[in-house]
């Protein structure tokens, strides 16, 4: 947009090569001021963009792009395989037996999501603390809790995109490859609610836990290690404890392991059976959903509390 | 919009003058009012100790040595930290209850580093403009304008991590200015700058205060800087107010005449004392109390009679440094002479 007061104003006339540059000095801002809600929204979208390295240097984009491609890979691969299979007259029965389905997708890419959390969550909370930017945010019409919530929500939204985009590709592939498109859509419709719910729980839990870790550890390396440890160690320990014969302790450990909780909610939402070789305990499905809920709310509450007290 | 452009552009000076006037006389109530403000950290550290003062618009220097309570005061005024007791209003808004409203109208430049190295100045400042409540288009326009005002041009599209300290300080100032605040709080704005960078920053602050019409409070421990840009001075020490006065009163002429001679200072002092003047020897200078015009003639005669090699005769001025050398300042002016200068008690 051209600024009318500082722009070069062309002089009318065929031969006149000159214009005039006006510099009127400082101009006051008399326009609208949108206040706190606008600030929160802006910070939310800034966090969402930053999670994928947008608005930052080229190097910041490497990790999210690689992990994003990896998260898409199973969906793209299976759609490609289905396309080939359909071309050779394989029919549609195959699509019910392929290993990559809606009910397995979240579990398939969970390692990638964990890596994404470890790589990107410290970028949001850690950077602001390391470089002192926090003082500038708090010096604006933003409350401390607004800051924490907007950042966490932005990151969870980024994870939701990471979870859902591959499944949308999966859906499009499945529907477009069949001859009876309306029927295929009808068949997949029942999966929409569990897919959304599972993706939301996964994004919330992974996002919440990794953000709370990075809120307490401004040093990037420690935050990365902490996030990966929190997502893997409880699961491993639970397996060992159950193997040693104590299933009660194993049960509790399972309920503090984010990846196990999400396996449980996945089985509950899609009404499938948990693999008993990998799952050590027998809990009602709703217990996992409750554990996920507690984990999400708890981690967000701890992060908000952290920023309410942090000195700038 | 387009049709109005030539008309407005024809009277740039008029427009500027209108802005200055509007900025200058925008607030009728005191800009800042502080009553008995006390801030304690734990039980042992007292950062502010019953501070009371009013600050009027202008370029106000907040002077004190490190740890005097300057940064604490700025943070309380922003509503970032709570006071232990006492009250304060900024733009007639209570810092305890209207912190959010205050922060929308105030720009803050912290002392420490506060810039993400991997963002460009344009991206960062316009992000801060959005967080300050400006709509997206306005944020972009104001960012370009403000970065131009602080003197960042092509480099504003590069990552801040590669900037010099001087450029970083300009970005810090730009983010404080981008939402067109009524008041700017600058905490040690010349920190880490070389002499040229320091001059440019002070020139910029002067322009913002005088030309842009934005009230400024500059916290600094460097008195010389305030001498150059400020209109009013607030000196605090140990969390207490030393003095608050227009800058002119701080550097007004004192009632001291310094007579500098190459040799024979002692003899001159003896002679002047015999003439009935209050005299003190300070190195090569003989300091004479000038209550009236009489000493000038006596000094001339004495120097001539003794045949002394005279270097200079000058009226001594208060230096800002005296504030701290002669504390406490509000004590009544010491009669006669103290070493170097008289206490800053007012006109003799």
XYZ file of C-alpha atoms in Angstrom:
660
model
C 0.000 0.000 0.000
C 1.299 3.410 -0.892
C 1.665 5.892 1.845
C 0.164 9.122 0.533
C 2.219 11.402 2.708
C 5.663 9.983 2.196
C 5.263 8.684 -1.315
C 6.919 10.129 -4.328
C 4.200 12.219 -5.912
C 4.643 12.256 -9.670
C 4.364 15.624 -11.293
C 1.833 15.717 -14.110
C 3.271 16.441 -17.512
C 4.739 14.457 -20.339
C 8.384 15.425 -19.984
C 8.641 16.101 -16.294
C 11.060 13.490 -14.981
C 11.004 14.797 -11.450
C 8.794 14.097 -8.511
C 8.847 15.344 -4.971
C 9.583 13.348 -1.890
C 7.789 14.532 1.193
C 8.949 13.516 4.600
C 6.527 14.855 7.127
C 8.360 13.346 10.064
C 6.619 11.396 12.735
C 2.947 10.606 12.348
C 0.749 9.632 15.239
C -1.277 6.453 14.983
C -4.950 7.354 15.162
C -6.383 4.060 13.942
C -8.087 1.316 15.889
C -6.392 -0.471 18.753
C -7.679 -3.988 19.103
C -6.489 -4.858 22.568
C -6.009 -8.078 24.417
C -8.044 -10.509 22.337
C -6.211 -9.441 19.196
C -2.885 -9.829 20.985
C -3.789 -13.373 22.052
C -4.906 -14.301 18.522
C -1.743 -12.844 17.032
C 0.437 -14.781 19.436
C -1.534 -17.973 18.721
C -0.951 -17.712 14.967
C 2.654 -16.674 15.516
C 3.184 -19.840 17.593
C 1.467 -21.984 14.976
C 3.658 -20.556 12.218
C 6.828 -20.732 14.305
C 6.145 -24.418 15.035
C 6.692 -25.100 11.353
C 9.666 -22.737 11.167
C 7.751 -20.041 9.273
C 8.854 -16.474 9.897
C 12.244 -17.680 11.062
C 15.454 -18.425 9.235
C 15.945 -21.224 6.705
C 17.596 -23.526 9.209
C 14.560 -23.403 11.476
C 12.496 -24.989 8.711
C 14.637 -28.124 8.247
C 13.388 -30.193 11.190
C 9.663 -29.453 10.794
C 9.789 -30.085 7.044
C 11.557 -33.439 7.400
C 9.258 -34.568 10.205
C 6.215 -33.340 8.319
C 7.222 -35.387 5.277
C 7.803 -38.446 7.463
C 4.360 -38.032 9.002
C 2.827 -37.863 5.526
C 4.833 -40.785 4.160
C 2.658 -43.697 5.398
C -0.471 -42.078 3.967
C 1.141 -41.239 0.647
C 2.746 -44.686 0.379
C -0.447 -46.562 1.065
C -2.460 -44.441 -1.351
C 0.200 -45.064 -4.005
C 0.130 -48.804 -3.310
C -3.661 -48.838 -3.501
C -3.528 -46.998 -6.806
C -1.179 -49.596 -8.272
C -3.231 -52.423 -6.873
C -6.440 -50.995 -8.331
C -4.800 -50.601 -11.730
C -4.032 -54.319 -11.826
C -7.595 -55.138 -10.934
C -7.074 -55.948 -7.297
C -10.472 -54.711 -6.216
C -11.250 -52.907 -2.964
C -11.073 -55.738 -0.409
C -7.398 -55.052 -0.059
C -8.032 -51.712 1.540
C -9.555 -53.379 4.580
C -6.473 -55.456 5.163
C -3.769 -52.854 4.697
C -1.812 -52.151 7.868
C -2.253 -48.404 7.619
C -5.800 -47.435 8.499
C -7.500 -44.686 10.474
C -7.304 -46.729 13.651
C -3.582 -47.345 13.278
C -2.433 -44.024 11.852
C -1.977 -42.105 15.093
C 0.069 -44.966 16.531
C 2.120 -45.286 13.341
C 3.283 -41.681 13.388
C 3.449 -41.209 17.173
C 7.257 -41.477 17.179
C 7.411 -38.745 14.554
C 5.048 -36.569 16.576
C 7.228 -37.075 19.659
C 10.294 -36.007 17.676
C 8.405 -32.990 16.354
C 7.548 -32.027 19.948
C 11.148 -32.453 21.067
C 12.412 -30.352 18.171
C 9.831 -27.564 18.141
C 8.323 -27.078 21.615
C 11.602 -25.690 23.058
C 11.675 -23.212 20.157
C 8.486 -21.582 21.411
C 8.918 -21.355 25.174
C 12.689 -21.684 25.379
C 13.562 -18.941 22.892
C 11.410 -16.334 24.602
C 13.130 -17.024 27.903
C 16.658 -17.406 26.554
C 16.630 -14.186 24.593
C 14.609 -12.138 27.076
C 11.684 -11.594 24.688
C 9.327 -12.469 27.539
C 9.879 -9.019 29.061
C 8.542 -7.430 25.867
C 5.437 -9.616 25.777
C 4.653 -8.921 29.418
C 5.130 -5.191 28.835
C 2.118 -5.248 26.517
C -1.612 -5.662 26.973
C -1.121 -9.379 27.409
C -1.533 -11.134 30.731
C 0.985 -13.738 31.693
C -1.614 -16.491 31.464
C -2.663 -15.179 28.029
C 0.887 -15.567 26.855
C 1.222 -19.150 28.110
C -2.169 -20.251 26.795
C -1.724 -18.665 23.363
C 1.676 -20.276 22.921
C 0.449 -23.734 24.039
C -2.698 -23.522 21.920
C -0.640 -22.542 18.882
C 1.624 -25.538 19.347
C -1.274 -27.950 19.892
C -2.879 -26.605 16.715
C 0.374 -27.308 14.866
C 0.373 -30.888 16.159
C -3.257 -31.262 15.134
C -2.302 -30.300 11.586
C 0.543 -32.817 11.713
C -1.905 -35.541 12.800
C -4.834 -34.705 10.571
C -3.363 -33.776 7.188
C -2.030 -37.317 6.498
C -5.372 -38.799 7.451
C -7.147 -36.432 5.083
C -4.836 -37.671 2.305
C -5.643 -41.209 3.357
C -9.344 -40.428 3.158
C -9.097 -38.782 -0.271
C -7.076 -41.742 -1.591
C -9.534 -44.293 -0.303
C -12.576 -42.458 -1.607
C -11.238 -41.514 -5.021
C -9.914 -45.010 -5.746
C -13.214 -46.789 -5.356
C -15.814 -46.982 -8.067
C -18.670 -46.176 -5.713
C -17.627 -42.869 -4.234
C -20.788 -42.080 -2.214
C -20.642 -45.490 -0.556
C -16.950 -45.054 0.267
C -17.654 -41.700 1.868
C -20.496 -43.268 3.834
C -18.206 -46.050 5.010
C -15.527 -43.674 6.170
C -17.938 -41.286 7.817
C -18.134 -43.362 10.971
C -14.373 -42.991 11.408
C -14.492 -39.186 11.408
C -15.394 -38.750 15.074
C -12.793 -41.184 16.461
C -10.113 -39.783 14.133
C -10.809 -36.242 15.321
C -11.014 -37.262 18.974
C -7.837 -39.326 18.905
C -5.925 -36.631 17.029
C -7.107 -34.003 19.489
C -6.100 -36.111 22.490
C -2.703 -36.898 20.973
C -2.044 -33.262 20.032
C -3.219 -32.060 23.442
C -1.230 -34.535 25.480
C 1.977 -34.466 23.462
C 1.726 -30.702 23.075
C 0.867 -29.982 26.696
C 3.574 -32.200 28.166
C 6.329 -31.022 25.819
C 5.403 -27.367 26.361
C 5.485 -27.732 30.141
C 8.946 -29.307 29.920
C 10.255 -26.500 27.715
C 8.650 -23.897 29.989
C 10.919 -25.057 32.802
C 14.063 -25.611 30.752
C 15.126 -22.598 28.705
C 18.229 -24.494 27.607
C 17.250 -26.178 24.387
C 19.372 -29.327 24.743
C 17.943 -30.151 28.169
C 14.409 -29.550 26.997
C 14.842 -31.872 24.006
C 16.284 -34.616 26.203
C 13.593 -34.068 28.831
C 10.741 -34.331 26.355
C 12.038 -37.513 24.749
C 12.726 -39.046 28.166
C 9.229 -38.242 29.413
C 7.644 -39.833 26.372
C 9.713 -43.026 26.340
C 11.012 -43.911 29.801
C 7.702 -44.535 31.683
C 6.661 -46.982 29.002
C 9.909 -48.930 29.179
C 9.904 -48.950 32.974
C 6.293 -50.164 33.017
C 7.263 -53.093 30.795
C 10.144 -54.045 33.058
C 8.043 -53.757 36.226
C 5.259 -55.908 34.783
C 7.861 -58.368 33.538
C 9.152 -58.655 37.089
C 5.656 -59.564 38.193
C 4.173 -56.409 39.708
C 1.185 -55.555 37.568
C -0.277 -53.015 40.022
C 2.730 -50.730 39.786
C 2.869 -51.473 36.078
C -0.704 -50.272 35.719
C 0.066 -46.939 37.338
C 3.204 -46.510 35.310
C 1.224 -47.166 32.159
C -1.132 -44.374 33.140
C 1.711 -41.872 33.404
C 3.203 -42.821 30.051
C 1.787 -40.506 27.385
C 2.363 -42.965 24.545
C 0.629 -45.810 26.435
C -2.280 -43.549 27.362
C -2.748 -42.662 23.710
C -2.573 -46.344 22.668
C -5.329 -46.936 25.203
C -7.539 -44.084 24.030
C -7.009 -45.191 20.433
C -8.237 -48.705 21.217
C -11.176 -47.264 23.130
C -12.225 -44.798 20.443
C -11.873 -47.189 17.492
C -13.160 -50.127 19.515
C -10.161 -52.321 18.755
C -8.189 -54.612 21.014
C -4.894 -53.602 22.515
C -2.047 -55.861 21.528
C -1.580 -57.934 24.688
C 2.064 -58.628 23.911
C 2.854 -54.957 24.134
C 0.247 -54.013 26.649
C 0.815 -55.240 30.101
C -2.330 -54.267 31.888
C -6.023 -54.608 31.556
C -7.711 -51.280 32.174
C -11.111 -50.043 31.034
C -10.749 -47.808 27.964
C -12.319 -44.868 29.687
C -9.471 -44.857 32.216
C -7.081 -43.957 29.401
C -9.320 -41.139 28.215
C -9.499 -39.818 31.764
C -5.722 -40.077 32.104
C -5.281 -38.162 28.852
C -7.675 -35.476 30.067
C -5.855 -35.133 33.371
C -2.534 -34.996 31.545
C -3.670 -32.238 29.170
C -5.329 -30.041 31.781
C -2.588 -30.652 34.327
C 0.295 -29.821 32.032
C -1.361 -26.639 30.778
C -2.114 -25.568 34.350
C 1.498 -26.128 35.411
C 2.807 -24.151 32.422
C 0.448 -21.240 33.140
C 1.566 -21.235 36.766
C 5.181 -21.241 35.705
C 4.738 -18.080 33.630
C 2.710 -16.391 36.340
C 5.781 -16.567 38.587
C 8.722 -16.283 36.240
C 10.879 -13.208 36.719
C 11.655 -11.116 33.674
C -7.209 8.643 0.004
C -5.367 9.240 -3.244
C -7.099 12.510 -3.986
C -6.300 13.862 -0.535
C -2.610 13.130 -0.846
C -1.432 16.254 -2.672
C -3.397 18.535 -0.340
C -1.884 17.096 2.793
C 1.539 16.858 1.309
C 1.485 20.558 0.538
C 1.583 21.489 4.222
C 3.988 19.087 5.805
C 5.317 21.549 8.336
C 1.874 22.593 9.453
C 0.954 18.966 9.967
C 4.085 18.312 11.933
C 3.490 21.306 14.140
C -0.048 20.126 14.825
C 1.275 16.762 15.885
C 3.813 18.274 18.222
C 1.225 20.491 19.836
C -1.227 17.618 20.181
C 1.455 15.441 21.718
C 2.716 18.112 24.065
C -0.538 19.134 25.618
C -2.357 15.815 25.536
C -2.229 15.257 29.290
C -3.462 17.804 31.775
C -3.001 15.567 34.830
C 0.529 14.676 35.900
C 2.009 12.090 33.592
C 3.104 10.044 36.552
C 2.208 10.456 40.175
C 3.991 8.424 42.839
C 3.077 8.422 46.527
C 5.088 6.687 49.233
C 6.111 3.903 46.914
C 8.041 1.140 48.641
C 9.298 -2.106 47.175
C 11.034 -4.765 49.230
C 12.402 -8.031 47.955
C 12.213 -10.471 50.829
C 12.940 -8.932 54.199
C 16.438 -7.607 53.573
C 16.508 -5.832 50.194
C 14.706 -2.517 49.849
C 14.670 -1.367 46.245
C 12.367 1.626 46.744
C 11.914 3.364 50.055
C 8.893 5.630 50.410
C 9.355 7.383 47.070
C 6.984 10.277 46.308
C 7.090 12.470 43.223
C 5.167 13.839 40.246
C 6.540 13.686 36.735
C 5.352 16.007 33.989
C 5.624 15.331 30.239
C 8.965 16.012 28.625
C 12.239 14.140 28.506
C 12.805 13.120 32.076
C 16.087 11.659 33.204
C 15.820 9.098 35.961
C 19.311 9.095 37.377
C 20.913 6.932 39.973
C 23.839 4.617 40.396
C 23.465 0.912 39.680
C 21.039 -0.609 42.141
C 19.445 2.731 43.032
C 16.007 1.379 42.129
C 15.570 2.780 38.611
C 14.611 -0.463 36.885
C 12.363 -1.448 39.778
C 10.531 1.867 39.504
C 10.025 1.456 35.750
C 8.666 -2.069 36.229
C 6.246 -0.927 38.903
C 5.051 1.907 36.644
C 4.405 -0.650 33.900
C 2.451 -2.829 36.301
C 4.933 -5.649 35.753
C 5.696 -6.036 39.430
C 3.645 -4.970 42.412
C 4.802 -2.444 44.992
C 5.039 -3.522 48.619
C 3.175 -0.389 49.676
C 2.277 3.055 48.402
C 0.579 3.974 45.165
C 1.336 5.251 41.699
C -0.621 6.371 38.657
C 0.564 6.560 35.066
C -1.517 8.688 32.668
C -4.016 8.861 35.542
C -4.324 5.057 35.609
C -3.616 3.137 38.807
C -0.678 0.774 38.338
C -2.224 -1.834 40.623
C -5.533 -2.204 38.824
C -5.062 -0.777 35.310
C -1.787 -2.397 34.333
C -3.162 -3.701 31.041
C -4.466 -0.269 30.030
C -1.192 1.374 30.989
C 0.843 -1.100 28.956
C -1.279 -0.370 25.878
C -0.320 3.299 26.052
C 3.292 2.943 27.129
C 6.354 1.721 25.243
C 9.085 -0.060 27.158
C 12.689 -0.621 26.174
C 14.326 -2.947 28.689
C 17.949 -2.742 29.702
C 18.863 -6.317 28.822
C 18.861 -8.121 25.462
C 15.338 -8.929 24.366
C 15.545 -9.783 20.666
C 15.280 -13.227 19.033
C 18.374 -13.646 16.826
C 16.720 -15.605 14.029
C 13.937 -13.118 13.216
C 14.367 -10.120 10.929
C 13.833 -6.664 12.393
C 10.769 -6.179 10.183
C 9.174 -9.462 11.220
C 9.912 -8.943 14.883
C 8.780 -5.338 15.151
C 5.576 -5.959 13.205
C 4.874 -9.000 15.389
C 5.255 -6.767 18.433
C 2.941 -4.216 16.806
C 0.279 -6.922 16.447
C 0.711 -7.927 20.073
C 0.288 -4.236 20.937
C -3.148 -4.329 19.345
C -2.530 -2.824 15.896
C -4.401 -4.400 12.967
C -2.224 -6.280 10.472
C -1.999 -3.582 7.780
C -1.361 -0.831 10.285
C 1.275 -2.994 11.987
C 3.154 -3.363 8.706
C 2.986 0.339 7.885
C 3.991 1.494 11.350
C 6.869 -1.001 11.371
C 8.306 0.364 8.150
C 7.873 3.927 9.376
C 9.356 3.375 12.823
C 12.344 1.421 11.529
C 13.035 4.306 9.172
C 12.819 6.773 12.060
C 15.339 4.826 14.138
C 17.641 4.599 11.138
C 17.357 0.987 10.002
C 16.989 0.650 6.256
C 18.091 -2.273 4.070
C 19.355 -4.269 7.020
C 15.862 -4.565 8.431
C 15.307 -7.611 6.225
C 18.257 -9.446 7.754
C 18.189 -11.617 10.877
C 18.779 -9.635 14.082
C 21.464 -12.113 15.197
C 23.905 -10.509 12.748
C 23.324 -6.943 13.963
C 25.782 -4.725 15.796
C 24.922 -3.600 19.313
C 23.926 -0.196 17.974
C 21.490 -1.710 15.496
C 20.022 -3.973 18.168
C 19.424 -0.979 20.426
C 17.580 0.686 17.539
C 15.360 -2.363 17.095
C 14.646 -2.344 20.821
C 13.659 1.309 20.565
C 11.566 0.648 17.447
C 9.516 -2.077 19.130
C 8.797 0.308 22.012
C 7.692 3.011 19.591
C 5.754 0.995 17.039
C 2.317 1.325 18.653
C 2.701 5.106 19.042
C 2.756 5.195 22.843
C 1.959 8.285 24.911
C 4.952 7.544 27.108
C 8.257 5.780 26.509
C 10.179 4.128 29.319
C 13.785 3.618 28.298
C 16.058 1.631 30.587
C 19.734 2.417 29.923
C 19.207 2.980 26.180
C 22.887 3.666 25.475
C 24.126 0.497 27.143
C 27.061 -1.027 25.331
C 27.238 1.641 22.624
C 30.440 3.270 21.406
C 30.677 7.091 21.555
C 29.221 7.534 18.058
C 26.393 5.108 18.717
C 25.748 6.874 22.002
C 25.499 10.255 20.271
C 23.118 8.878 17.681
C 20.913 7.224 20.280
C 20.749 10.428 22.336
C 19.936 12.436 19.229
C 17.147 9.953 18.469
C 15.746 10.210 21.988
C 15.826 13.983 21.742
C 13.933 13.870 18.435
C 11.311 11.467 19.791
C 10.728 13.690 22.790
C 10.761 17.085 21.076
C 9.709 16.413 17.501
C 7.438 13.377 17.943
C 5.930 14.819 21.111
C 6.149 11.599 23.115
C 6.894 11.841 26.820
C 10.041 9.935 27.733
C 11.578 8.677 30.922
C 15.209 7.677 30.479
C 16.748 5.649 33.265
C 20.509 5.951 33.250
C 23.509 5.981 35.499
C 25.364 8.256 33.091
C 24.637 11.820 34.114
C 26.308 13.378 31.118
C 23.717 11.854 28.819
C 20.813 13.432 30.611
C 22.576 16.761 30.606
C 22.437 16.595 26.825
C 18.877 15.493 26.102
C 16.757 15.886 29.209
C 14.393 18.645 30.291
C 13.838 17.434 33.825
C 15.830 15.325 36.191
C 14.816 12.884 38.893
C 17.707 11.638 40.982
C 17.228 8.630 43.209
C 19.679 6.868 45.439
C 19.084 3.801 47.584
C 15.408 3.830 46.615
C 14.927 7.385 47.942
C 14.380 10.613 46.070
C 17.449 12.822 46.059
C 15.936 15.571 44.003
C 13.439 16.263 41.251
C 13.808 19.519 39.329
C 14.091 21.017 35.851
C 17.502 20.285 34.422
C 18.440 23.977 34.425
C 18.334 24.147 38.203
C 20.809 21.336 38.448
C 23.425 23.012 36.344
C 22.783 26.616 37.269
C 25.619 28.893 38.231
C 26.878 28.544 41.733
C 28.140 31.265 43.958
C 31.706 30.176 43.478
C 34.472 31.920 41.589
C 37.451 29.779 40.674
C 40.728 31.657 40.260
C 43.422 29.518 38.746
C 47.059 30.579 39.016
C 50.252 28.810 37.972
C 51.938 29.522 41.292
C 51.381 31.453 44.471
C 47.926 30.057 45.178
C 48.536 30.011 48.911
C 49.638 33.658 48.956
C 46.588 34.667 46.959
C 44.275 32.796 49.322
C 45.890 34.495 52.304
C 45.522 37.924 50.759
C 41.853 37.378 49.798
C 41.046 35.986 53.243
C 42.616 39.097 54.732
C 40.254 41.115 52.513
C 37.377 39.346 54.236
C 36.379 36.787 51.634
C 35.532 33.123 52.245
C 38.334 31.277 50.473
C 39.256 27.656 49.842
C 42.230 26.204 47.982
C 41.423 23.346 45.631
C 44.568 22.203 43.840
C 45.778 25.031 41.631
C 42.484 26.869 41.946
C 41.530 29.301 44.640
C 37.786 29.203 45.246
C 36.114 32.376 46.309
C 32.566 32.781 47.564
C 30.798 35.414 45.461
C 27.820 36.692 47.378
C 27.938 40.015 45.509
C 30.070 41.711 42.841
C 32.781 42.811 45.292
C 35.165 39.805 44.955
C 35.862 40.440 41.265
C 37.696 43.687 41.959
C 39.452 42.296 45.008
C 40.667 39.271 43.031
C 41.915 41.481 40.188
C 43.788 43.739 42.591
C 45.246 40.870 44.585
C 46.516 39.051 41.507
C 48.005 42.269 40.116
C 49.623 43.286 43.427
C 51.195 39.877 43.976
C 52.242 39.640 40.309
C 50.871 36.119 39.963
C 50.678 34.252 36.621
C 46.895 34.087 36.175
C 45.483 31.236 34.080
C 41.737 31.790 34.302
C 38.876 33.148 36.349
C 35.507 31.398 36.001
C 32.143 31.000 37.659
C 31.732 27.365 38.672
C 28.565 25.531 37.675
C 26.897 22.633 39.392
C 27.764 19.420 37.712
C 25.335 16.571 37.900
C 28.039 14.532 39.550
C 27.762 16.857 42.532
C 24.375 15.380 43.218
C 25.987 12.234 44.381
C 29.115 13.721 45.845
C 27.193 16.078 48.071
C 24.282 13.870 49.067
C 22.027 14.366 50.938
C 20.919 17.090 48.603
C 17.786 18.317 50.361
C 19.816 19.371 53.389
C 20.083 23.160 53.679
C 22.905 24.645 51.657
C 26.128 24.655 53.585
C 27.282 28.184 54.219
C 30.648 29.079 52.798
C 32.432 26.699 50.500
C 32.771 23.013 50.183
C 35.437 21.371 48.157
C 34.828 21.886 44.462
C 31.347 23.342 44.627
C 28.551 24.456 46.835
C 25.697 22.146 47.693
C 22.768 22.223 45.321
C 20.472 24.067 47.604
C 19.120 26.676 45.222
C 20.258 30.090 44.024
C 22.646 31.880 46.382
